[in-house]
C-alpha cells in the first residue's frame, strides 16, 4: 500500500513570506528539529541565491557528518537549465532538487505574457530535468505551479513528459488555495493513475482548507496507486494565508475518523517533537502561535465551561481526541522566564560562561570561551533576539559550521 510522506517547506515558502524571515542559523535549527521529528524532506532553501550558498553548503556538510541523519535536503529552483547550472556551481554536493515552472493558462498569459507557449514550458522543464540528472542529482521533483488552475489534459501531458525524463515526483501546486477536498481528490487520483509517479500535494490556506485539501489530495494519489508527499510548514507559515500546518497535518492523517486505517504515514514521525519545533518556529519567526492552533495552541487542551471541565476530568476522551503528552507539551520554555542573563551581541565572557555553565558546557580556556562568544555575538546580530539553548549548544559543538553559517559575503 502506498504511503504518505511529509516534505516541510518552511525554509522556502515560509521564509519567502512577506514580512517574515529566518537567520541562517535559525533555518539550520529548523532542519535539525525536522530531522529529529522524522520528517522525510526539508526544502531547505534557494541554491541560486548567493546569500544562501554558505548556509546550504553547511547543511549538506551537517548531513555528511551525520548531524542531520535521515532528512533529505532539497533545493528549490526554477525549471530552467541556467538555474540548474548555477545551483550545482554554488552548491556542488546538492543531492535533491525541485524544479518549478508555471503551467496554468492564467500564468502563461498573465505572467509570461506571450513569451512562452505551453510547448515551451514543457521543453524548458525537460531540459532542466536532464541537466539536473547530468549534474548528479539523486532525486529531481518537478513542480507545476498553479496546477489547480491548469487544464487537466495539459497537466497530464506535463506530468507524463516529466516522467519520461525520469522525474522522481510531480508536485501538484494549489498555489492560490483554490482547490477543495473534492476537486483535488479527483485531480490527484487522475495524475497518479496517468502519470504513474508519486504525487506531491502543495496546498495553501486562502480558503481555509490547506490541511483538508492536502489529506484529500493524498487520498487521491494513494487511491491512484502512488505514494503521496504532503508539503507542510511549521505553524502553517507561508505565502499569504499560509500552507498546510505540519502538526495539524500529522494529527489529521493519524487521528481523523477512519483515515489512518488505510492511509498511513511512511517512515517514523515522532509527534512528541511537535511542541518543540512549533515553539521554536514561533520564537524565531517572531510570530505567536494562535491560541486555537490544533495541538500546540495554548487553548488546545484548555477546558473552562462546567460541562466540558467535568467531562474531561472524568475521562479526557470525553472532550479530547488526543492527549497533550503525545505532542511533547510541558517541556521547559525555550527562553527563561524570571531573571535572565542572555547571550547577545554585546555580551561579555563572564555572563556568557554563566549561561553556558548552566547547560554544563565548560570551555578548555578563556580563549576558547571568547571564540565561541564571538560566534554567538554574530548569530545574535543576525537573529535580533537572544539565542535559545539549542542554538548556543550547536555553536559550542560545531563552531566551524556555525562560522560558515554566519558568513555572508556579498
Ligand atoms: Zn507555496
Short mmCIF file of C-alpha atoms and ligand atoms in Angstrom, two decimals:
data_model
loop_
_atom_site.label_atom_id
_atom_site.label_comp_id
_atom_site.label_asym_id
_atom_site.label_seq_id
_atom_site.Cartn_x
_atom_site.Cartn_y
_atom_site.Cartn_z
CA UNK A 1 0.00 0.00 0.00
CA UNK A 2 1.43 3.42 -0.92
CA UNK A 3 2.08 5.80 2.00
CA UNK A 4 2.08 9.47 2.94
CA UNK A 5 5.38 11.32 3.45
CA UNK A 6 5.92 14.87 4.64
CA UNK A 7 8.04 17.49 2.90
CA UNK A 8 8.49 20.59 5.01
CA UNK A 9 8.84 23.81 3.01
CA UNK A 10 9.24 26.27 5.91
CA UNK A 11 12.76 27.15 4.79
CA UNK A 12 11.49 28.08 1.31
CA UNK A 13 7.77 29.01 1.27
CA UNK A 14 7.90 30.09 4.93
CA UNK A 15 10.87 32.41 4.63
CA UNK A 16 9.73 33.94 1.34
CA UNK A 17 6.55 35.11 3.09
CA UNK A 18 6.07 38.89 3.25
CA UNK A 19 7.46 40.48 6.43
CA UNK A 20 8.96 37.22 7.71
CA UNK A 21 12.38 35.62 7.63
CA UNK A 22 14.87 33.45 9.48
CA UNK A 23 18.60 33.77 10.02
CA UNK A 24 20.77 31.05 8.51
CA UNK A 25 21.35 29.55 11.96
CA UNK A 26 17.59 29.51 12.57
CA UNK A 27 16.97 27.77 9.24
CA UNK A 28 19.60 25.21 10.24
CA UNK A 29 17.91 24.59 13.60
CA UNK A 30 14.59 24.03 11.78
CA UNK A 31 16.30 21.35 9.65
CA UNK A 32 17.77 19.70 12.75
CA UNK A 33 14.36 19.66 14.51
CA UNK A 34 12.64 18.29 11.38
CA UNK A 35 15.25 15.53 11.24
CA UNK A 36 14.70 14.68 14.92
CA UNK A 37 10.97 14.53 14.22
CA UNK A 38 11.45 12.01 11.39
CA UNK A 39 10.18 14.26 8.60
CA UNK A 40 11.11 12.93 5.15
CA UNK A 41 12.45 16.06 3.47
CA UNK A 42 13.17 19.73 4.01
CA UNK A 43 13.00 22.15 1.12
CA UNK A 44 15.95 23.87 2.72
CA UNK A 45 16.39 26.91 0.53
CA UNK A 46 17.31 28.61 -2.72
CA UNK A 47 20.50 27.21 -4.32
CA UNK A 48 20.76 30.01 -6.89
CA UNK A 49 20.59 32.76 -4.25
CA UNK A 50 24.08 33.89 -3.28
CA UNK A 51 23.38 34.66 0.39
CA UNK A 52 22.10 31.08 0.79
CA UNK A 53 25.28 29.43 -0.51
CA UNK A 54 27.21 29.08 2.76
CA UNK A 55 24.08 28.02 4.63
CA UNK A 56 23.18 25.35 2.04
CA UNK A 57 26.75 24.03 1.87
CA UNK A 58 26.98 23.95 5.67
CA UNK A 59 23.74 21.96 5.94
CA UNK A 60 24.89 19.49 3.28
CA UNK A 61 28.05 19.11 5.43
CA UNK A 62 25.92 18.51 8.54
CA UNK A 63 24.19 15.70 6.65
CA UNK A 64 27.54 14.29 5.56
CA UNK A 65 28.78 14.48 9.18
CA UNK A 66 25.69 12.60 10.35
CA UNK A 67 24.42 15.51 12.46
CA UNK A 68 21.39 15.61 10.16
CA UNK A 69 20.65 11.92 9.83
CA UNK A 70 17.74 10.99 7.60
CA UNK A 71 16.21 14.24 6.41
CA UNK A 72 16.54 14.81 2.66
CA UNK A 73 17.80 18.33 1.98
CA UNK A 74 16.28 19.58 -1.24
CA UNK A 75 16.83 22.87 -3.01
CA UNK A 76 14.14 24.73 -4.88
CA UNK A 77 14.85 26.45 -8.19
CA UNK A 78 13.11 27.44 -11.38
CA UNK A 79 12.84 24.71 -14.01
CA UNK A 80 15.38 26.26 -16.36
CA UNK A 81 18.82 24.96 -17.31
CA UNK A 82 20.56 28.17 -16.19
CA UNK A 83 19.23 27.71 -12.64
CA UNK A 84 20.35 24.08 -12.56
CA UNK A 85 23.86 25.12 -13.67
CA UNK A 86 24.06 27.87 -11.06
CA UNK A 87 22.71 25.61 -8.32
CA UNK A 88 25.41 22.99 -8.84
CA UNK A 89 28.11 25.62 -9.26
CA UNK A 90 27.26 27.22 -5.91
CA UNK A 91 26.29 24.03 -4.02
CA UNK A 92 28.16 21.23 -5.81
CA UNK A 93 27.20 18.44 -3.40
CA UNK A 94 23.48 19.13 -3.59
CA UNK A 95 21.58 15.83 -3.91
CA UNK A 96 17.92 16.70 -4.16
CA UNK A 97 16.21 19.32 -6.29
CA UNK A 98 12.74 20.54 -7.06
CA UNK A 99 12.28 22.38 -10.33
CA UNK A 100 9.35 24.76 -10.59
CA UNK A 101 7.50 26.24 -13.54
CA UNK A 102 4.01 27.70 -14.00
CA UNK A 103 1.57 25.64 -16.00
CA UNK A 104 -1.80 27.44 -15.88
CA UNK A 105 -3.24 29.48 -18.72
CA UNK A 106 -3.59 32.35 -16.24
CA UNK A 107 0.18 32.34 -15.61
CA UNK A 108 1.08 31.72 -19.27
CA UNK A 109 -0.94 34.79 -20.28
CA UNK A 110 -0.66 36.87 -17.10
CA UNK A 111 2.94 36.16 -16.06
CA UNK A 112 4.83 35.08 -19.18
CA UNK A 113 2.68 37.46 -21.30
CA UNK A 114 3.07 35.58 -24.55
CA UNK A 115 6.83 34.93 -24.18
CA UNK A 116 6.24 31.19 -23.58
CA UNK A 117 3.85 28.74 -25.14
CA UNK A 118 2.63 25.56 -23.48
CA UNK A 119 5.18 23.58 -25.50
CA UNK A 120 7.98 25.95 -24.46
CA UNK A 121 7.14 25.26 -20.81
CA UNK A 122 7.34 21.51 -21.25
CA UNK A 123 10.59 21.83 -23.24
CA UNK A 124 12.23 24.06 -20.62
CA UNK A 125 11.17 21.70 -17.86
CA UNK A 126 12.55 18.59 -19.59
CA UNK A 127 15.87 20.30 -20.42
CA UNK A 128 16.17 21.33 -16.76
CA UNK A 129 15.38 17.80 -15.54
CA UNK A 130 18.00 16.36 -17.94
CA UNK A 131 20.56 18.90 -16.71
CA UNK A 132 19.86 18.04 -13.05
CA UNK A 133 20.47 14.35 -13.72
CA UNK A 134 23.63 15.18 -15.69
CA UNK A 135 24.95 17.06 -12.62
CA UNK A 136 24.45 14.00 -10.42
CA UNK A 137 21.19 14.78 -8.63
CA UNK A 138 19.79 11.80 -6.72
CA UNK A 139 16.17 12.94 -6.85
CA UNK A 140 14.52 15.50 -9.10
CA UNK A 141 10.98 16.65 -8.36
CA UNK A 142 9.04 18.68 -10.90
CA UNK A 143 6.62 21.35 -9.69
CA UNK A 144 3.60 22.51 -11.66
CA UNK A 145 2.95 25.97 -10.24
CA UNK A 146 -0.73 26.95 -10.22
CA UNK A 147 -1.61 23.34 -11.13
CA UNK A 148 -5.09 23.71 -9.65
CA UNK A 149 -5.92 26.32 -12.32
CA UNK A 150 -4.24 24.28 -15.08
CA UNK A 151 -6.35 22.42 -17.58
CA UNK A 152 -6.12 18.71 -16.75
CA UNK A 153 -5.15 17.44 -20.20
CA UNK A 154 -2.18 19.77 -20.32
CA UNK A 155 -1.22 18.95 -16.74
CA UNK A 156 -1.26 15.24 -17.58
CA UNK A 157 0.92 15.85 -20.64
CA UNK A 158 3.32 17.91 -18.48
CA UNK A 159 3.47 15.12 -15.88
CA UNK A 160 3.86 12.28 -18.37
CA UNK A 161 6.69 14.12 -20.12
CA UNK A 162 8.40 14.79 -16.77
CA UNK A 163 8.17 11.09 -16.02
CA UNK A 164 9.68 10.22 -19.40
CA UNK A 165 12.69 12.30 -18.36
CA UNK A 166 12.96 10.41 -15.10
CA UNK A 167 11.32 12.88 -12.70
CA UNK A 168 11.11 11.38 -9.20
CA UNK A 169 7.85 13.10 -8.25
CA UNK A 170 5.28 15.52 -9.61
CA UNK A 171 4.35 18.40 -7.31
CA UNK A 172 0.76 19.49 -7.72
CA UNK A 173 0.73 23.10 -6.50
CA UNK A 174 -2.55 24.53 -5.34
CA UNK A 175 -0.69 27.80 -5.37
CA UNK A 176 -3.67 30.01 -4.55
CA UNK A 177 -5.52 27.59 -2.29
CA UNK A 178 -8.24 27.33 -4.93
CA UNK A 179 -8.98 23.60 -4.63
CA UNK A 180 -11.44 22.00 -2.26
CA UNK A 181 -11.12 18.42 -0.96
CA UNK A 182 -13.48 17.08 -3.64
CA UNK A 183 -11.74 18.64 -6.65
CA UNK A 184 -8.19 17.90 -5.52
CA UNK A 185 -9.10 14.28 -4.83
CA UNK A 186 -10.20 13.76 -8.43
CA UNK A 187 -7.19 15.54 -9.93
CA UNK A 188 -4.61 13.85 -7.73
CA UNK A 189 -6.11 10.44 -8.48
CA UNK A 190 -6.06 11.12 -12.23
CA UNK A 191 -2.44 12.29 -12.04
CA UNK A 192 -1.35 9.26 -10.04
CA UNK A 193 -3.08 6.89 -12.45
CA UNK A 194 -1.96 8.52 -15.70
CA UNK A 195 1.48 9.90 -14.82
CA UNK A 196 2.36 6.94 -12.67
CA UNK A 197 4.88 8.57 -10.32
CA UNK A 198 4.48 9.73 -6.69
CA UNK A 199 2.46 12.92 -6.31
CA UNK A 200 3.30 15.88 -4.07
CA UNK A 201 0.47 17.99 -2.72
CA UNK A 202 1.35 21.64 -2.13
CA UNK A 203 -1.71 23.34 -0.68
CA UNK A 204 -2.37 26.86 0.57
CA UNK A 205 -4.93 28.18 3.02
CA UNK A 206 -6.55 31.08 1.18
CA UNK A 207 -9.97 29.44 1.60
CA UNK A 208 -9.13 27.88 4.97
CA UNK A 209 -8.70 24.35 3.66
CA UNK A 210 -4.95 23.70 3.33
CA UNK A 211 -4.89 20.66 5.64
CA UNK A 212 -8.20 19.29 4.30
CA UNK A 213 -7.14 19.59 0.66
CA UNK A 214 -3.74 18.03 1.49
CA UNK A 215 -5.45 15.00 3.01
CA UNK A 216 -7.91 14.64 0.15
CA UNK A 217 -5.11 15.01 -2.40
CA UNK A 218 -3.06 12.37 -0.59
CA UNK A 219 -6.05 10.04 -0.62
CA UNK A 220 -6.43 10.64 -4.36
CA UNK A 221 -2.76 9.86 -5.04
CA UNK A 222 -2.89 6.67 -2.96
CA UNK A 223 -6.20 5.53 -4.46
CA UNK A 224 -4.48 6.12 -7.82
CA UNK A 225 -1.73 3.73 -6.73
CA UNK A 226 1.08 6.17 -5.83
CA UNK A 227 2.81 7.46 -2.72
CA UNK A 228 1.69 10.92 -1.61
CA UNK A 229 4.07 13.63 -0.37
CA UNK A 230 2.31 16.40 1.53
CA UNK A 231 4.06 19.78 1.64
CA UNK A 232 3.77 21.41 5.07
CA UNK A 233 5.28 24.29 7.03
CA UNK A 234 5.81 24.71 10.76
CA UNK A 235 2.83 26.58 12.22
CA UNK A 236 1.45 26.88 8.67
CA UNK A 237 3.69 29.89 7.98
CA UNK A 238 3.80 30.55 4.25
CA UNK A 239 2.75 32.88 1.47
CA UNK A 240 -0.41 34.92 2.28
CA UNK A 241 -2.80 32.75 4.38
CA UNK A 242 -0.08 30.11 4.66
CA UNK A 243 0.47 26.42 3.94
CA UNK A 244 -0.76 23.19 5.49
CA UNK A 245 0.45 23.20 9.09
CA UNK A 246 2.94 20.44 9.92
CA UNK A 247 1.41 19.40 13.25
CA UNK A 248 -2.23 19.76 12.15
CA UNK A 249 -1.49 17.63 9.09
CA UNK A 250 0.06 14.85 11.18
CA UNK A 251 -2.91 14.98 13.56
CA UNK A 252 -5.41 14.94 10.69
CA UNK A 253 -3.73 11.97 8.99
CA UNK A 254 -3.36 9.93 12.17
CA UNK A 255 -6.43 10.92 14.24
CA UNK A 256 -9.28 11.82 11.88
CA UNK A 257 -12.23 9.49 11.53
CA UNK A 258 -11.12 6.22 9.93
CA UNK A 259 -8.44 7.83 7.73
CA UNK A 260 -5.38 6.04 9.12
CA UNK A 261 -6.98 2.64 8.68
CA UNK A 262 -5.98 2.83 5.02
CA UNK A 263 -3.79 5.93 4.58
CA UNK A 264 -0.69 5.81 6.73
CA UNK A 265 2.35 7.96 7.29
CA UNK A 266 5.54 6.43 5.92
CA UNK A 267 8.75 6.36 7.94
CA UNK A 268 8.53 7.05 11.65
CA UNK A 269 7.26 10.50 12.53
CA UNK A 270 7.75 11.41 16.20
CA UNK A 271 4.81 13.60 17.19
CA UNK A 272 6.33 14.27 20.62
CA UNK A 273 8.73 16.72 18.91
CA UNK A 274 5.76 18.84 17.75
CA UNK A 275 5.76 21.18 20.72
CA UNK A 276 9.47 21.91 20.49
CA UNK A 277 9.53 22.71 16.78
CA UNK A 278 6.31 24.76 16.89
CA UNK A 279 7.59 26.86 19.80
CA UNK A 280 10.96 27.31 18.15
CA UNK A 281 9.46 28.43 14.82
CA UNK A 282 7.17 30.83 16.65
CA UNK A 283 10.13 32.32 18.54
CA UNK A 284 12.46 32.53 15.56
CA UNK A 285 9.86 33.95 13.14
CA UNK A 286 8.58 36.19 15.93
CA UNK A 287 5.01 35.08 15.16
CA UNK A 288 2.87 33.96 18.11
CA UNK A 289 1.07 30.62 17.89
CA UNK A 290 -2.69 31.35 17.73
CA UNK A 291 -4.35 30.18 20.96
CA UNK A 292 -6.68 27.92 18.99
CA UNK A 293 -3.96 26.29 16.86
CA UNK A 294 -4.51 22.49 16.69
CA UNK A 295 -2.33 20.61 19.15
CA UNK A 296 0.05 23.40 20.09
CA UNK A 297 -2.18 26.44 20.74
CA UNK A 298 -2.48 27.50 24.38
CA UNK A 299 -6.19 26.64 24.34
CA UNK A 300 -5.81 23.28 22.58
CA UNK A 301 -6.25 21.44 25.90
CA UNK A 302 -7.94 24.15 27.99
CA UNK A 303 -11.39 23.48 29.42
CA UNK A 304 -13.39 26.02 31.41
CA UNK A 305 -17.09 25.55 30.86
CA UNK A 306 -18.71 23.42 33.56
CA UNK A 307 -19.89 20.59 31.38
CA UNK A 308 -16.59 20.25 29.49
CA UNK A 309 -14.35 20.55 32.57
CA UNK A 310 -16.41 17.98 34.43
CA UNK A 311 -16.42 15.67 31.42
CA UNK A 312 -12.69 15.87 30.74
CA UNK A 313 -11.86 15.26 34.41
CA UNK A 314 -13.96 12.11 34.41
CA UNK A 315 -12.34 10.88 31.19
CA UNK A 316 -10.15 13.02 28.89
CA UNK A 317 -11.55 11.19 25.88
CA UNK A 318 -14.91 12.80 26.57
CA UNK A 319 -13.63 16.08 25.14
CA UNK A 320 -10.16 15.41 23.72
CA UNK A 321 -9.21 13.44 20.60
CA UNK A 322 -5.59 13.11 21.70
CA UNK A 323 -3.50 13.77 24.78
CA UNK A 324 -1.21 16.75 25.34
CA UNK A 325 1.67 14.41 26.17
CA UNK A 326 1.55 13.00 22.64
CA UNK A 327 2.72 16.37 21.31
CA UNK A 328 5.54 16.77 23.82
CA UNK A 329 3.77 19.63 25.59
CA UNK A 330 5.01 20.52 29.02
CA UNK A 331 8.72 20.72 28.22
CA UNK A 332 10.60 23.71 29.69
CA UNK A 333 10.20 27.00 27.83
CA UNK A 334 12.84 27.83 25.23
CA UNK A 335 13.61 31.19 26.79
CA UNK A 336 13.99 31.64 30.55
CA UNK A 337 11.29 33.46 32.41
CA UNK A 338 12.21 35.21 35.66
CA UNK A 339 15.77 36.57 35.86
CA UNK A 340 17.51 36.37 32.52
CA UNK A 341 21.17 36.55 31.64
CA UNK A 342 21.12 36.11 27.92
CA UNK A 343 23.91 35.87 25.39
CA UNK A 344 23.73 38.74 22.92
CA UNK A 345 25.76 40.82 20.51
CA UNK A 346 27.39 42.86 23.30
CA UNK A 347 27.74 40.10 25.90
CA UNK A 348 30.95 39.66 27.88
CA UNK A 349 32.78 36.44 28.57
CA UNK A 350 31.67 36.23 32.21
CA UNK A 351 27.92 36.38 31.54
CA UNK A 352 28.40 34.05 28.60
CA UNK A 353 30.30 31.46 30.64
CA UNK A 354 27.50 31.67 33.23
CA UNK A 355 24.85 30.97 30.56
CA UNK A 356 26.86 28.08 29.08
CA UNK A 357 27.74 26.71 32.54
CA UNK A 358 24.03 26.29 33.26
CA UNK A 359 23.95 23.95 30.27
CA UNK A 360 27.01 22.16 31.59
CA UNK A 361 29.24 23.40 28.79
CA UNK A 362 32.77 24.01 30.08
CA UNK A 363 35.44 25.68 28.00
CA UNK A 364 39.05 24.47 27.98
CA UNK A 365 40.36 28.02 28.15
CA UNK A 366 39.32 31.64 28.27
CA UNK A 367 40.40 31.92 24.63
CA UNK A 368 38.01 29.16 23.61
CA UNK A 369 35.14 30.78 25.51
CA UNK A 370 35.98 34.08 23.84
CA UNK A 371 35.96 32.47 20.40
CA UNK A 372 32.58 30.81 20.89
CA UNK A 373 31.20 34.03 22.35
CA UNK A 374 32.32 35.87 19.24
CA UNK A 375 30.28 33.49 17.08
CA UNK A 376 27.30 33.86 19.42
CA UNK A 377 27.50 37.63 19.05
CA UNK A 378 27.38 37.34 15.27
CA UNK A 379 24.44 34.93 15.49
CA UNK A 380 22.68 37.43 17.69
CA UNK A 381 23.27 40.25 15.22
CA UNK A 382 21.53 38.16 12.55
CA UNK A 383 18.66 36.88 14.69
CA UNK A 384 17.93 40.12 16.61
CA UNK A 385 16.97 38.16 19.70
CA UNK A 386 18.57 36.12 22.49
CA UNK A 387 19.70 32.72 21.28
CA UNK A 388 17.95 29.66 22.68
CA UNK A 389 19.80 26.88 24.48
CA UNK A 390 19.86 24.56 21.45
CA UNK A 391 21.40 27.30 19.30
CA UNK A 392 24.11 28.01 21.89
CA UNK A 393 24.86 24.31 22.20
CA UNK A 394 25.03 23.98 18.42
CA UNK A 395 27.55 26.81 18.15
CA UNK A 396 29.66 25.40 21.00
CA UNK A 397 29.65 21.94 19.45
CA UNK A 398 30.13 22.85 15.77
CA UNK A 399 31.95 26.20 15.78
CA UNK A 400 33.34 25.79 12.26
CA UNK A 401 29.93 25.00 10.77
CA UNK A 402 28.47 27.92 12.72
CA UNK A 403 31.19 30.23 11.37
CA UNK A 404 30.24 29.24 7.82
CA UNK A 405 26.52 29.78 8.50
CA UNK A 406 27.26 33.22 9.87
CA UNK A 407 29.46 34.29 6.97
CA UNK A 408 27.62 36.46 4.49
CA UNK A 409 29.84 37.96 1.82
CA UNK A 410 28.05 39.99 -0.83
ZN1 LIG B 1 3.54 27.73 -1.85
#
